[in-house]
CSV table of C-alpha atoms in Angstrom, one decimal:
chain,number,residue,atom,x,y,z
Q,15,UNK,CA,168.9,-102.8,238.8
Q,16,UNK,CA,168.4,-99.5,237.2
Q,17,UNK,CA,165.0,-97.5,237.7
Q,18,UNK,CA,164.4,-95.1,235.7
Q,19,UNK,CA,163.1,-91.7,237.6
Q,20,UNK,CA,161.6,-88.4,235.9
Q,21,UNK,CA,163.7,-85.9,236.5
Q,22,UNK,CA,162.0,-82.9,238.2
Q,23,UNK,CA,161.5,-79.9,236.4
Q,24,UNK,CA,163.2,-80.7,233.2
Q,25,UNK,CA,162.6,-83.6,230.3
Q,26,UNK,CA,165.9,-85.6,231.4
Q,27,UNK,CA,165.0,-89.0,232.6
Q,28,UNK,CA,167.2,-89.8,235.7
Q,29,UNK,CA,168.5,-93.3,235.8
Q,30,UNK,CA,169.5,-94.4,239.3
Q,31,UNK,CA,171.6,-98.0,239.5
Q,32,UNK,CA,171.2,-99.3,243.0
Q,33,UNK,CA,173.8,-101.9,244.6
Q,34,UNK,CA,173.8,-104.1,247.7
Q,35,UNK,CA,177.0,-104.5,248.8
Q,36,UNK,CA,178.6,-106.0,252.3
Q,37,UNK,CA,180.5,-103.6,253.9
Q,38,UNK,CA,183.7,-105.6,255.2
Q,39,UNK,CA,184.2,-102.7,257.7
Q,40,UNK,CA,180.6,-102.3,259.1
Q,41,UNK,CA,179.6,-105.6,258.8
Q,42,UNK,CA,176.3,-104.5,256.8
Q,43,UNK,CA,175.0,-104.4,253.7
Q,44,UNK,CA,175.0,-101.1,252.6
Q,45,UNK,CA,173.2,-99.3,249.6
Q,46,UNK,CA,175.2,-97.3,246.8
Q,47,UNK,CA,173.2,-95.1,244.0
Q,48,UNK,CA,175.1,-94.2,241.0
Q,49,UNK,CA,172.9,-91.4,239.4
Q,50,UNK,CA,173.1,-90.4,235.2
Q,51,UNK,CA,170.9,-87.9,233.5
Q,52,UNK,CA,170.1,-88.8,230.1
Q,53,UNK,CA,172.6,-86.3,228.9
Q,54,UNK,CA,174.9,-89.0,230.8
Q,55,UNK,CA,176.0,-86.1,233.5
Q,56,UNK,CA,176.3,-87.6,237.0
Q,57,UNK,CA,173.9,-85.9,239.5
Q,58,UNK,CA,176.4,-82.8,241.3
Q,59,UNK,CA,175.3,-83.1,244.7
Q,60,UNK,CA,173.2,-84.7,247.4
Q,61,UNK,CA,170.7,-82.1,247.6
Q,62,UNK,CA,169.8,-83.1,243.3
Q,63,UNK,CA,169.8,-86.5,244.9
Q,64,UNK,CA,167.2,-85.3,247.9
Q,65,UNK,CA,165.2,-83.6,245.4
Q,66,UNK,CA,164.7,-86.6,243.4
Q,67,UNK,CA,164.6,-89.5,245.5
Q,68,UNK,CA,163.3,-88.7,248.9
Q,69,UNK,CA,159.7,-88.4,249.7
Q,70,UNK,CA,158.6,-85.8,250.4
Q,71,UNK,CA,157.4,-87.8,253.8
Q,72,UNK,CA,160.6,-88.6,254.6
Q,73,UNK,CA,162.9,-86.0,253.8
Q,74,UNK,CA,162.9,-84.7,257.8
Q,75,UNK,CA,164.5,-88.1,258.8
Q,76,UNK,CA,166.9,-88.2,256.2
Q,77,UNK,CA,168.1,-84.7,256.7
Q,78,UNK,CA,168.0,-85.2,260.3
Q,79,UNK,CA,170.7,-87.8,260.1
Q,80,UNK,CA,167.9,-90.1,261.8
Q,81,UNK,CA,168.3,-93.7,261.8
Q,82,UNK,CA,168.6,-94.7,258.1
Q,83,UNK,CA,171.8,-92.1,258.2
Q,84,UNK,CA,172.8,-89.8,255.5
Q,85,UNK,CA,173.5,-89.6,252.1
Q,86,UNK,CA,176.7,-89.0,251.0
Q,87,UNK,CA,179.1,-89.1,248.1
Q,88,UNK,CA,181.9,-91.6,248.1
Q,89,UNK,CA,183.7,-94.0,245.3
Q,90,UNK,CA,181.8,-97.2,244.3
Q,91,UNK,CA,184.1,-100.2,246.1
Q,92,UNK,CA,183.8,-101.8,242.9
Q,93,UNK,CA,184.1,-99.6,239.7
Q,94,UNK,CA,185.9,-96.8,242.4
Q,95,UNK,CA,183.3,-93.9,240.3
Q,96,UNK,CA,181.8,-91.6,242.2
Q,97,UNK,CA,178.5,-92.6,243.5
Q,98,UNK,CA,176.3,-91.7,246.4
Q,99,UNK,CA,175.6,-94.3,249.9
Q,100,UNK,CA,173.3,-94.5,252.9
Q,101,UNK,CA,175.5,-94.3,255.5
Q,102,UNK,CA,174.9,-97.5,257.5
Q,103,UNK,CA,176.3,-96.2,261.1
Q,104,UNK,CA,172.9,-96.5,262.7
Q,105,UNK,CA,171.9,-99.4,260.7
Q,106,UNK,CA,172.7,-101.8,263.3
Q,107,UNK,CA,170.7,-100.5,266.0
Q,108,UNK,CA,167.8,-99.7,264.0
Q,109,UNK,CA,167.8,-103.9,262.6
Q,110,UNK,CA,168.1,-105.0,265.9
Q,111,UNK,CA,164.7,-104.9,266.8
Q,112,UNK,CA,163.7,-105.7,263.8
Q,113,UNK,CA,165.4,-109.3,263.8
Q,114,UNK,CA,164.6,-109.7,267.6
Q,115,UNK,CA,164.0,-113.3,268.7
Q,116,UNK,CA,166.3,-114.6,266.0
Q,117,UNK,CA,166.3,-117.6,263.4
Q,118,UNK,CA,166.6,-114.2,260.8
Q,119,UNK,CA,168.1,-115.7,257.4
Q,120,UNK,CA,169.9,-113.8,254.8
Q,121,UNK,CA,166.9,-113.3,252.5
Q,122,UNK,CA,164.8,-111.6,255.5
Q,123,UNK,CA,167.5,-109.7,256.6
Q,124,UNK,CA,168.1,-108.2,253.0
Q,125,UNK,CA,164.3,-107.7,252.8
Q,126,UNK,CA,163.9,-105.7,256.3
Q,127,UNK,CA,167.0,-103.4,255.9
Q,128,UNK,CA,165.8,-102.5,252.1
Q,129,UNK,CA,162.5,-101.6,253.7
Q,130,UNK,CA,164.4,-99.8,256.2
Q,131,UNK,CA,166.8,-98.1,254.5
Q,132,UNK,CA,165.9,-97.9,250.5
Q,133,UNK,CA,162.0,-96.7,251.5
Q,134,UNK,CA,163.9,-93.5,251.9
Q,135,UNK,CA,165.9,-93.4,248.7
Q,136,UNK,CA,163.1,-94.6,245.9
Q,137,UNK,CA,163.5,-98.2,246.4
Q,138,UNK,CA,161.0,-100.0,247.2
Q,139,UNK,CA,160.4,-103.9,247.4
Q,140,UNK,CA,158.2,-104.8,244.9
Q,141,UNK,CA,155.0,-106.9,247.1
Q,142,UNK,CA,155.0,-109.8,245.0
Q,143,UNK,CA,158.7,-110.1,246.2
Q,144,UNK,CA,157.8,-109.6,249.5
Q,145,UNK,CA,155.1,-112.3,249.4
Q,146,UNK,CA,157.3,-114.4,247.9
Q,147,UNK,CA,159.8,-114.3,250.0
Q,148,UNK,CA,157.6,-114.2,253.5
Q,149,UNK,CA,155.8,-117.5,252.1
Q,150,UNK,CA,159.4,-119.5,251.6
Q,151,UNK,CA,160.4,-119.7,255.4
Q,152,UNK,CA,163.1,-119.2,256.9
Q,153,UNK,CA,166.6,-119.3,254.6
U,21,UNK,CA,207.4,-86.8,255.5
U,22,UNK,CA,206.1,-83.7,252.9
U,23,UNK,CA,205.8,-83.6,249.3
U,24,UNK,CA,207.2,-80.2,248.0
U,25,UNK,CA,205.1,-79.1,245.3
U,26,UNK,CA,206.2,-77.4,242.6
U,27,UNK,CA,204.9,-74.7,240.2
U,28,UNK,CA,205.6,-72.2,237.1
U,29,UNK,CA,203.6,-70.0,234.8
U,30,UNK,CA,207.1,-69.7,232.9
U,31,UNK,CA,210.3,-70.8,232.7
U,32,UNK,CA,211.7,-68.4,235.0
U,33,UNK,CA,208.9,-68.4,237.1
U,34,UNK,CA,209.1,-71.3,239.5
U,35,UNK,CA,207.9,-71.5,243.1
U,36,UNK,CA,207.7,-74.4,245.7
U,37,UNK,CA,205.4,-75.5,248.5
U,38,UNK,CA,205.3,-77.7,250.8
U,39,UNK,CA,202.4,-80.5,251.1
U,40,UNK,CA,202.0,-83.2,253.9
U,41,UNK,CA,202.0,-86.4,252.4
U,42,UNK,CA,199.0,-86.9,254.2
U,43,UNK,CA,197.1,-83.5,253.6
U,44,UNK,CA,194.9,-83.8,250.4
U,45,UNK,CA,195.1,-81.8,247.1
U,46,UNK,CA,192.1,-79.5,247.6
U,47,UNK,CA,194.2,-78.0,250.3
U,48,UNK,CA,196.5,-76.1,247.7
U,49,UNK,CA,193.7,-75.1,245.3
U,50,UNK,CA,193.1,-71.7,246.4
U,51,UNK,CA,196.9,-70.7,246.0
U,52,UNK,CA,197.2,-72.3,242.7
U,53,UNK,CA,194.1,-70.3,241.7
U,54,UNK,CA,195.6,-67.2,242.7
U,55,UNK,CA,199.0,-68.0,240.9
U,56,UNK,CA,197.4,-68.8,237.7
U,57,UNK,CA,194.5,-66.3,237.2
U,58,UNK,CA,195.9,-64.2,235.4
U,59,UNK,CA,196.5,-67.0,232.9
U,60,UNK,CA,193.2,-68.4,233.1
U,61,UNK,CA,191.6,-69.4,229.8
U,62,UNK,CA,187.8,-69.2,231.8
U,63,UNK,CA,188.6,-66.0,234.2
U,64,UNK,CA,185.1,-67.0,236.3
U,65,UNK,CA,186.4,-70.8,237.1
U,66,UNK,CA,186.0,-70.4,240.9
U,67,UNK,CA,189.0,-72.8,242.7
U,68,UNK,CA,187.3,-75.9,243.6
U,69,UNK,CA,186.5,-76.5,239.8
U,70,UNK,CA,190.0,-77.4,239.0
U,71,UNK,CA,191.5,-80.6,239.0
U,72,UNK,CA,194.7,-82.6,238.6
U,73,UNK,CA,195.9,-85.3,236.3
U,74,UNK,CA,198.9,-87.2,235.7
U,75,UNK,CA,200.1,-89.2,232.6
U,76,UNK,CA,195.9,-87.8,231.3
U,77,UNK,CA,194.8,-90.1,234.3
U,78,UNK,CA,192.5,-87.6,236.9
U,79,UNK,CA,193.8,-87.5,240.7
U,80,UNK,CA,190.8,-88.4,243.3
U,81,UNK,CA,190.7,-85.6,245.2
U,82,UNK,CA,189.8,-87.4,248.4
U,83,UNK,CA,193.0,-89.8,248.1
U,84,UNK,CA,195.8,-88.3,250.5
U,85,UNK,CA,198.8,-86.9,248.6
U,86,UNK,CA,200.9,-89.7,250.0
U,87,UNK,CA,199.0,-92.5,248.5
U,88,UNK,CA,198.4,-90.6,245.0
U,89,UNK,CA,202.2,-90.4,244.8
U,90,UNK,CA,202.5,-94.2,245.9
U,91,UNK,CA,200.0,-95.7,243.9
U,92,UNK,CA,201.6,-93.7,240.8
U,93,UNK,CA,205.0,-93.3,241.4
U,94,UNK,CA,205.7,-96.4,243.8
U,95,UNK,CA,207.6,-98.6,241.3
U,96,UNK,CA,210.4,-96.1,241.1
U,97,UNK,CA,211.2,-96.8,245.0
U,98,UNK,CA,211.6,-100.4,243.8
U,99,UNK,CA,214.2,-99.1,240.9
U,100,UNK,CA,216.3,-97.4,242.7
U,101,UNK,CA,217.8,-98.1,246.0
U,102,UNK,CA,216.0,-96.8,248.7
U,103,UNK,CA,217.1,-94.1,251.5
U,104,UNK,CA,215.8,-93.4,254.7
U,105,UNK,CA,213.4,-90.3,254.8
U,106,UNK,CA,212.8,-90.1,251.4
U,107,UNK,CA,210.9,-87.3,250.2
U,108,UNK,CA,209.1,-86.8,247.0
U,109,UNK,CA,208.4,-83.5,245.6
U,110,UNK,CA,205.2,-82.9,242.9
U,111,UNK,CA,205.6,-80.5,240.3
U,112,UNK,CA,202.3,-78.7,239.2
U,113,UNK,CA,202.7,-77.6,235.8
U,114,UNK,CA,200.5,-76.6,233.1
U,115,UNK,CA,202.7,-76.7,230.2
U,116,UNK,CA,202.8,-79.7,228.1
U,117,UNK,CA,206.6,-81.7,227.8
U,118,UNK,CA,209.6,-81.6,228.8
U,119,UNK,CA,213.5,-82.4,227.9
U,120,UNK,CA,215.6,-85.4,228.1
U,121,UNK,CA,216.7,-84.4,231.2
U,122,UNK,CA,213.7,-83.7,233.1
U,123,UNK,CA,212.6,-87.7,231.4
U,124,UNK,CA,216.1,-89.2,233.3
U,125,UNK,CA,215.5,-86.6,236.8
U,126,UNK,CA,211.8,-87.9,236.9
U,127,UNK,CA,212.8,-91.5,237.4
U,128,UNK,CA,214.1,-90.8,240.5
U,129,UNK,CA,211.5,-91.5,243.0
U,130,UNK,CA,211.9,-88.2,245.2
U,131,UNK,CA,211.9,-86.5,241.8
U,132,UNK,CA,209.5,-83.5,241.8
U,133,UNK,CA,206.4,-85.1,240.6
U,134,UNK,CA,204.5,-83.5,237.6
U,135,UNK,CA,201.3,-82.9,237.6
U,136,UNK,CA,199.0,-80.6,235.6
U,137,UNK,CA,196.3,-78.8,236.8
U,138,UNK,CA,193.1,-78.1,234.9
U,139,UNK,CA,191.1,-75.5,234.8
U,140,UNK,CA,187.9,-76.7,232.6
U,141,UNK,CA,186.0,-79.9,231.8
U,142,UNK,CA,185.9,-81.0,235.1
U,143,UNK,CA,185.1,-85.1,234.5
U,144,UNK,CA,182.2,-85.8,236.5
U,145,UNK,CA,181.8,-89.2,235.6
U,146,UNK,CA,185.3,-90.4,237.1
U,147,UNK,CA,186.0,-87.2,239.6
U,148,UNK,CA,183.2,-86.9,242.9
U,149,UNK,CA,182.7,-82.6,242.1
U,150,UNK,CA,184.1,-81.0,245.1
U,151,UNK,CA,181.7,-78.0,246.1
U,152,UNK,CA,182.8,-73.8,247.4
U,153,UNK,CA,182.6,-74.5,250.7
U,154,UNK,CA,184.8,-77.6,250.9
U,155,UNK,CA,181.8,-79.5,252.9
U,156,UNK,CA,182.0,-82.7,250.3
U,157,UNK,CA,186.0,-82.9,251.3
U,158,UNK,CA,184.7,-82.8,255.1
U,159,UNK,CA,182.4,-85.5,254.6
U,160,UNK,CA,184.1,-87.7,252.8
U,161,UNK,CA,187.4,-87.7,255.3
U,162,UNK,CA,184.9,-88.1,258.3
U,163,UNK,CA,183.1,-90.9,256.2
U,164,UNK,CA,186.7,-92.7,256.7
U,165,UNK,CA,187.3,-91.8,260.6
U,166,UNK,CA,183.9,-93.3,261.1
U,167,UNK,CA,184.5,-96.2,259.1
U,168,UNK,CA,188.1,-96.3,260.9
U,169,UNK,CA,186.2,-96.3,264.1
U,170,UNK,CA,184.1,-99.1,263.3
U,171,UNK,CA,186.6,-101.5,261.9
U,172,UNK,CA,188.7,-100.8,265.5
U,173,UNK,CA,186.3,-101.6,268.0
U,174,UNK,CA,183.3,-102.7,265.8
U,175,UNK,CA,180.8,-100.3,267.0
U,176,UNK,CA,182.3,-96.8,266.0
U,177,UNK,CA,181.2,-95.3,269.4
U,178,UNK,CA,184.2,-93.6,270.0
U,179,UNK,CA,183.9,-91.4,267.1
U,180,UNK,CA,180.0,-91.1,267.9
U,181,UNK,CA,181.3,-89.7,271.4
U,182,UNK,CA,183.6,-87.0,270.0
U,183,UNK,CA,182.1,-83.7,270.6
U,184,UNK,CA,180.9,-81.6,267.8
U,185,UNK,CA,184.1,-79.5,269.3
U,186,UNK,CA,186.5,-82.1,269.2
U,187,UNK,CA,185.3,-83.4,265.2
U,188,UNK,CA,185.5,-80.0,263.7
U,189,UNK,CA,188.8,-79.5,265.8
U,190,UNK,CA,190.3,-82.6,263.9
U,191,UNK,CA,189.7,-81.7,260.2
U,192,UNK,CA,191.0,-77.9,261.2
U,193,UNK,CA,194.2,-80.0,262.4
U,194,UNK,CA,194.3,-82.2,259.3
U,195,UNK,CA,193.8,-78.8,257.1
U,196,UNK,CA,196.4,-76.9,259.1
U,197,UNK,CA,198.9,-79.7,259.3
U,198,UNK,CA,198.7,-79.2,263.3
U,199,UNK,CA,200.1,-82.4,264.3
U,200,UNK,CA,199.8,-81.9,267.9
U,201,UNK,CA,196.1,-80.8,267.6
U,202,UNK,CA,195.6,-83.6,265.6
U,203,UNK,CA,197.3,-86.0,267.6
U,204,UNK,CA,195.1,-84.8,271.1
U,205,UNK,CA,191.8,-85.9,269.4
U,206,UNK,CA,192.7,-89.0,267.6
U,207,UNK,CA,194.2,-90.3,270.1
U,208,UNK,CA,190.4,-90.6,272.1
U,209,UNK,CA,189.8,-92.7,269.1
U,210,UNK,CA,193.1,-94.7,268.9
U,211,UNK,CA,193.5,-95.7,272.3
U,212,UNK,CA,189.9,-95.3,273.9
U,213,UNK,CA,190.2,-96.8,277.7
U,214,UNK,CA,187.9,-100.2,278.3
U,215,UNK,CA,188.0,-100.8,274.6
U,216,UNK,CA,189.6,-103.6,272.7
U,217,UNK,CA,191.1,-103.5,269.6
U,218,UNK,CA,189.4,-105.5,266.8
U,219,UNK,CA,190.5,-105.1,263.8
U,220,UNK,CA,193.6,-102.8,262.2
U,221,UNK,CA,191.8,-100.4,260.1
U,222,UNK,CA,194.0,-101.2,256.0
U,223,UNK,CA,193.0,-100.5,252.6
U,224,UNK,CA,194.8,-102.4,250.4
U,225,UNK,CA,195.3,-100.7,246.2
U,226,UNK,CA,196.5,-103.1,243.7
U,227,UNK,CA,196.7,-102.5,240.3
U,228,UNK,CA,194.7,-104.8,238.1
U,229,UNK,CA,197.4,-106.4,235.7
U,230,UNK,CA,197.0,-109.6,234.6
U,231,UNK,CA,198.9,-111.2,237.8
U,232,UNK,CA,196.6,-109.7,240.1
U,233,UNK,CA,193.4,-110.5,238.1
U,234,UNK,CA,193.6,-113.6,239.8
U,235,UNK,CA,192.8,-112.5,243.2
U,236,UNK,CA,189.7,-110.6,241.7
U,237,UNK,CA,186.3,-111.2,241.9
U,238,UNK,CA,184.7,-112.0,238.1
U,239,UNK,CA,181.6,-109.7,238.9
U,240,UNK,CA,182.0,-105.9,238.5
U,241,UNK,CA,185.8,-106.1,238.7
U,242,UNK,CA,187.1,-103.0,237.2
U,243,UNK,CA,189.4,-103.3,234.1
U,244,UNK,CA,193.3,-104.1,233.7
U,245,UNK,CA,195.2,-100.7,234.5
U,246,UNK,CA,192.9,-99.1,237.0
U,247,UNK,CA,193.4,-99.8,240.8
U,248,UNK,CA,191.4,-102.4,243.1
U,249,UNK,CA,190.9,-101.6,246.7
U,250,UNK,CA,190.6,-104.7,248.9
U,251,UNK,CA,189.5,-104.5,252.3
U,252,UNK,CA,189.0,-107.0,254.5
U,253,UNK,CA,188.9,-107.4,258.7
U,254,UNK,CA,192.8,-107.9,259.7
U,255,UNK,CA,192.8,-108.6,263.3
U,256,UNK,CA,195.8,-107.6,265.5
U,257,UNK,CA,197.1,-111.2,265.9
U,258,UNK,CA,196.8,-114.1,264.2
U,259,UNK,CA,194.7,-117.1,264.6
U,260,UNK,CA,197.9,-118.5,266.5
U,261,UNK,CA,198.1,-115.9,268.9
U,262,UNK,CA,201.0,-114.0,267.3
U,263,UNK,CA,201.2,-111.0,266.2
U,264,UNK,CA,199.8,-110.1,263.0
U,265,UNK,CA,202.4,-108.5,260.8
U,266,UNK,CA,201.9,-106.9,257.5
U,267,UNK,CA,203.3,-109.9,256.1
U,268,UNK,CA,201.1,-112.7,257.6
U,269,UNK,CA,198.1,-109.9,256.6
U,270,UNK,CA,198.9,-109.5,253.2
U,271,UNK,CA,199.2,-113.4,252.6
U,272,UNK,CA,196.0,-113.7,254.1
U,273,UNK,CA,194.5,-111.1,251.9
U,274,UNK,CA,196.1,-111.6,248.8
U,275,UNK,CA,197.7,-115.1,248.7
U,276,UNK,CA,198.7,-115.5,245.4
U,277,UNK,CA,200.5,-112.2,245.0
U,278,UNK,CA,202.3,-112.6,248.8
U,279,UNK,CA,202.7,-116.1,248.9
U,280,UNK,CA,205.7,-116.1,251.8
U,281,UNK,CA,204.1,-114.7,255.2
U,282,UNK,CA,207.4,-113.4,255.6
U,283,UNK,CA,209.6,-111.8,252.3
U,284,UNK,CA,208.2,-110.0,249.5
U,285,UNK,CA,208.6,-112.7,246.3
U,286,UNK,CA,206.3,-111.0,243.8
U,287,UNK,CA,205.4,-107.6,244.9
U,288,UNK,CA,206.0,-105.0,247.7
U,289,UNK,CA,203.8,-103.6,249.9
U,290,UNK,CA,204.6,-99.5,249.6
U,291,UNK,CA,203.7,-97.1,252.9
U,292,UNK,CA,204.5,-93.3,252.7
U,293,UNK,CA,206.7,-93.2,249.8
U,294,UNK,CA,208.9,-95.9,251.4
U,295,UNK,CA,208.7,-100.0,250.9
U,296,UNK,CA,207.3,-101.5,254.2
U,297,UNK,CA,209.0,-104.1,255.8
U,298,UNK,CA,207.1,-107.5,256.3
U,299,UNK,CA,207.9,-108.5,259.5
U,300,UNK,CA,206.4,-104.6,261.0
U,301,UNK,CA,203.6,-105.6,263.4
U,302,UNK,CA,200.4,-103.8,262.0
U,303,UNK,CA,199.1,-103.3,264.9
U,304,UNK,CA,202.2,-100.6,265.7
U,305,UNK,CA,201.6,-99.6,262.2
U,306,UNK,CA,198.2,-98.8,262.6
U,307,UNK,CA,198.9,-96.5,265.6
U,308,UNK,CA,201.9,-94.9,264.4
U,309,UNK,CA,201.6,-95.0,260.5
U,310,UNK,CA,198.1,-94.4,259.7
U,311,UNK,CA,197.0,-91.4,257.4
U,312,UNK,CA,195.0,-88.6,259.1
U,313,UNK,CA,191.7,-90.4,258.4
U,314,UNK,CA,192.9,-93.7,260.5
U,315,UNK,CA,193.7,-95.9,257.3
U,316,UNK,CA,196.8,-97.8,256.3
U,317,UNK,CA,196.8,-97.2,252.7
U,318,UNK,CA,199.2,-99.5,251.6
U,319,UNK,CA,200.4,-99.7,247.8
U,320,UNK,CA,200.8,-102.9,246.1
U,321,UNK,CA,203.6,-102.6,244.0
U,322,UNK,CA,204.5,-105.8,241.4
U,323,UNK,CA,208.3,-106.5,241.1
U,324,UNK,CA,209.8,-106.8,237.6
């Protein structure tokens, strides 16, 4: 889904496309941002991407390495552009607790690790999702 | 095995280097920029704004040199017979043709491979923009240790327990070509003791023809003529309790292209510059074969 974002300090709008995909490797979903400006130039480094994205809030734990891990630039696994990730090596440990106690279906998963790990990167769950998906049960 | 790269500002200007095939282009940029400048259309282009193409397609940057020169030049291994220790020499050129006899020389596969270097419009939109102090190459070659790490013992601890020392001492051996350096630290990661072996850490690149189209996934799939990456978990033995070769990995992967677990019927699998045999055990492979970041990149290449 692409959201579009003002653009600090200049009348560009900044279009961010997030995806969700399963990393074979880490076993996680992980989160990739492919970033235009409306003059269709790709954002030139993490630290555009910081500026933009990250609260303000948050910008300690992100910079920090803490547990939602960095952001870095890499190749989309699908299209192979350039694009930026969340780096999901402390993913893991930061879900376990939150799926302690088990019976944790896909849907819930996906909904705690986007609050987990996109809160940090301007994506947030819109709460009629939420509610929607809290009042289902378990998937 | 090295890649001797090749250069000229004229025609009686030609000089040589030498590149590991699993070294990465950035490493060569400041020496081209100091061999060109003089020539420079845009005297203020700084070194890591230049870039290289070949046949007008952009070279990712963060690719080793060995798997560029496989995933572009790899059918020419299949058209000619293959010798042992084959090496393959890139020619960095900025001029623009060539004779008849340069066409018939560059079929060879340890031909010196042309390339041309630019110096402006650096295309952001297909190329990640590499950055003064080289910290974007860093990250992105750790990225893949880490992820190298994981896929071996499914944690990535034991890159997690290398000391800031030890990581920076690894990328200074990968930049320096120090083997032995290089070889000291990965091998905390390669053989850690207590820890079993998961998973072979493998990328495979196939080119999306219309063969291979059928192994693709409809969404998102990127368009006939560029390259897929497929990677999945390829475990050191087999369900059976043999060893995993590259053959019975490949036909697990990719089953319609490597139907036989055991000969290569409709395409090769290509490994630094050299057709891999089926039968090699990858998890040998892994520890002796792997590129500097941990990875078998091997190259799909479809028979004629």
């Amino acid at each position: 889904e692409a959201l579009p974002h003002p653009y600090p300090n200049s009348n560009n709008t900044l279009t961010i496309t997030y995806d969700i995909i399963h990393s074979p490797s880490y076993r996680l979903p992980v989160l990739y941002l492919t970033c235009t400006t409306t003059a269709n130039h790709p954002i030139s480094s993490p630290e555009t991407l910081y500026r933009a994205l990250v609260p303000p809030s948050m910008k300690p734990q992100i910079q920090a390495i803490g547990v939602m891990g960095a952001v870095s630039a890499t190749e989309h696994p699908i299209t192979g552009l350039p694009c930026y990730f969340v780096h999901p090596c402390k993913t893991a440990d930061a879900m376990r607790p939150l799926c302690a106690g088990g019976g944790v279906g896909a849907e819930r998963y996906v909904l705690r690790w986007l609050g987990l790990v996109g809160g940090g990167v301007g994506l947030n769950v819109p709460a009629a999702l939420a509610v929607d998906i809290a009042g289902t049960g378990e998937v | 095995m090295n890649i001797i790269i090749q250069w000229q500002k004229h025609t009686n200007d030609l000089r040589q280097t030498l590149v590991p095939r699993i070294s990465y282009l950035p490493f060569i940029l400041e020496r081209l920029h100091a061999f060109f400048t003089e020539s420079l259309i845009y005297p203020d282009v700084r070194p890591h704004q230049a870039w290289f193409t070949y046949e007008n397609v952009p070279l990712k940057w963060h690719y080793p040199v060995g798997l560029l020169h496989d995933l572009f030049c790899g059918s020419k291994l299949l058209d000619h017979e293959p010798h042992a220790g084959s090496q393959a020499d890139l020619h960095v050129d900025t001029t623009h043709g060539g004779d008849k006899n340069e066409e018939e020389e560059s079929e060879r596969p340890d031909a010196p491979w042309k390339l041309v270097v630019h110096y402006s419009s650096f295309p952001q939109d297909q190329l990640i923009p590499l950055d003064e102090e080289g910290k974007t190459l860093i990250d992105l070659y750790t990225n893949n240790v880490k992820e190298a790490d994981c896929v071996r013992n499914g944690t990535g601890k034991e890159f997690m327990k290398l000391s800031k020392d030890n990581s920076i001492a690894l990328w200074r051996a990968v930049e320096t070509h120090d083997r032995q350096l290089y070889n000291t630290i990965n091998n905390k990661l390669l053989f850690p003791p207590g820890v079993t072996l998961r998973h072979i850490p493998i990328k495979v690149y196939l080119p999306t023809s219309s063969t291979a189209l059928e192994d693709a996934p409809d969404v998102g799939a990127p368009k006939p003529g560029s390259i897929r990456v497929v990677q999945t978990l390829v475990t050191p033995n087999t369900p059976t309790r043999q060893p995993q070769t590259l053959g019975t990995a490949l036909n697990a992967i990719l089953p319609t292209i490597f139907p036989s677990r055991r000969s290569p019927l409709l395409a090769q699998p290509v490994l630094h510059g050299a057709v891999a045999p089926m039968s090699a055990p990858v998890k040998a492979l892994g520890e002796a074969a792997a590129y500097a970041d941990g990875f078998l990149h091997v190259v799909v290449v479809m028979m004629a």
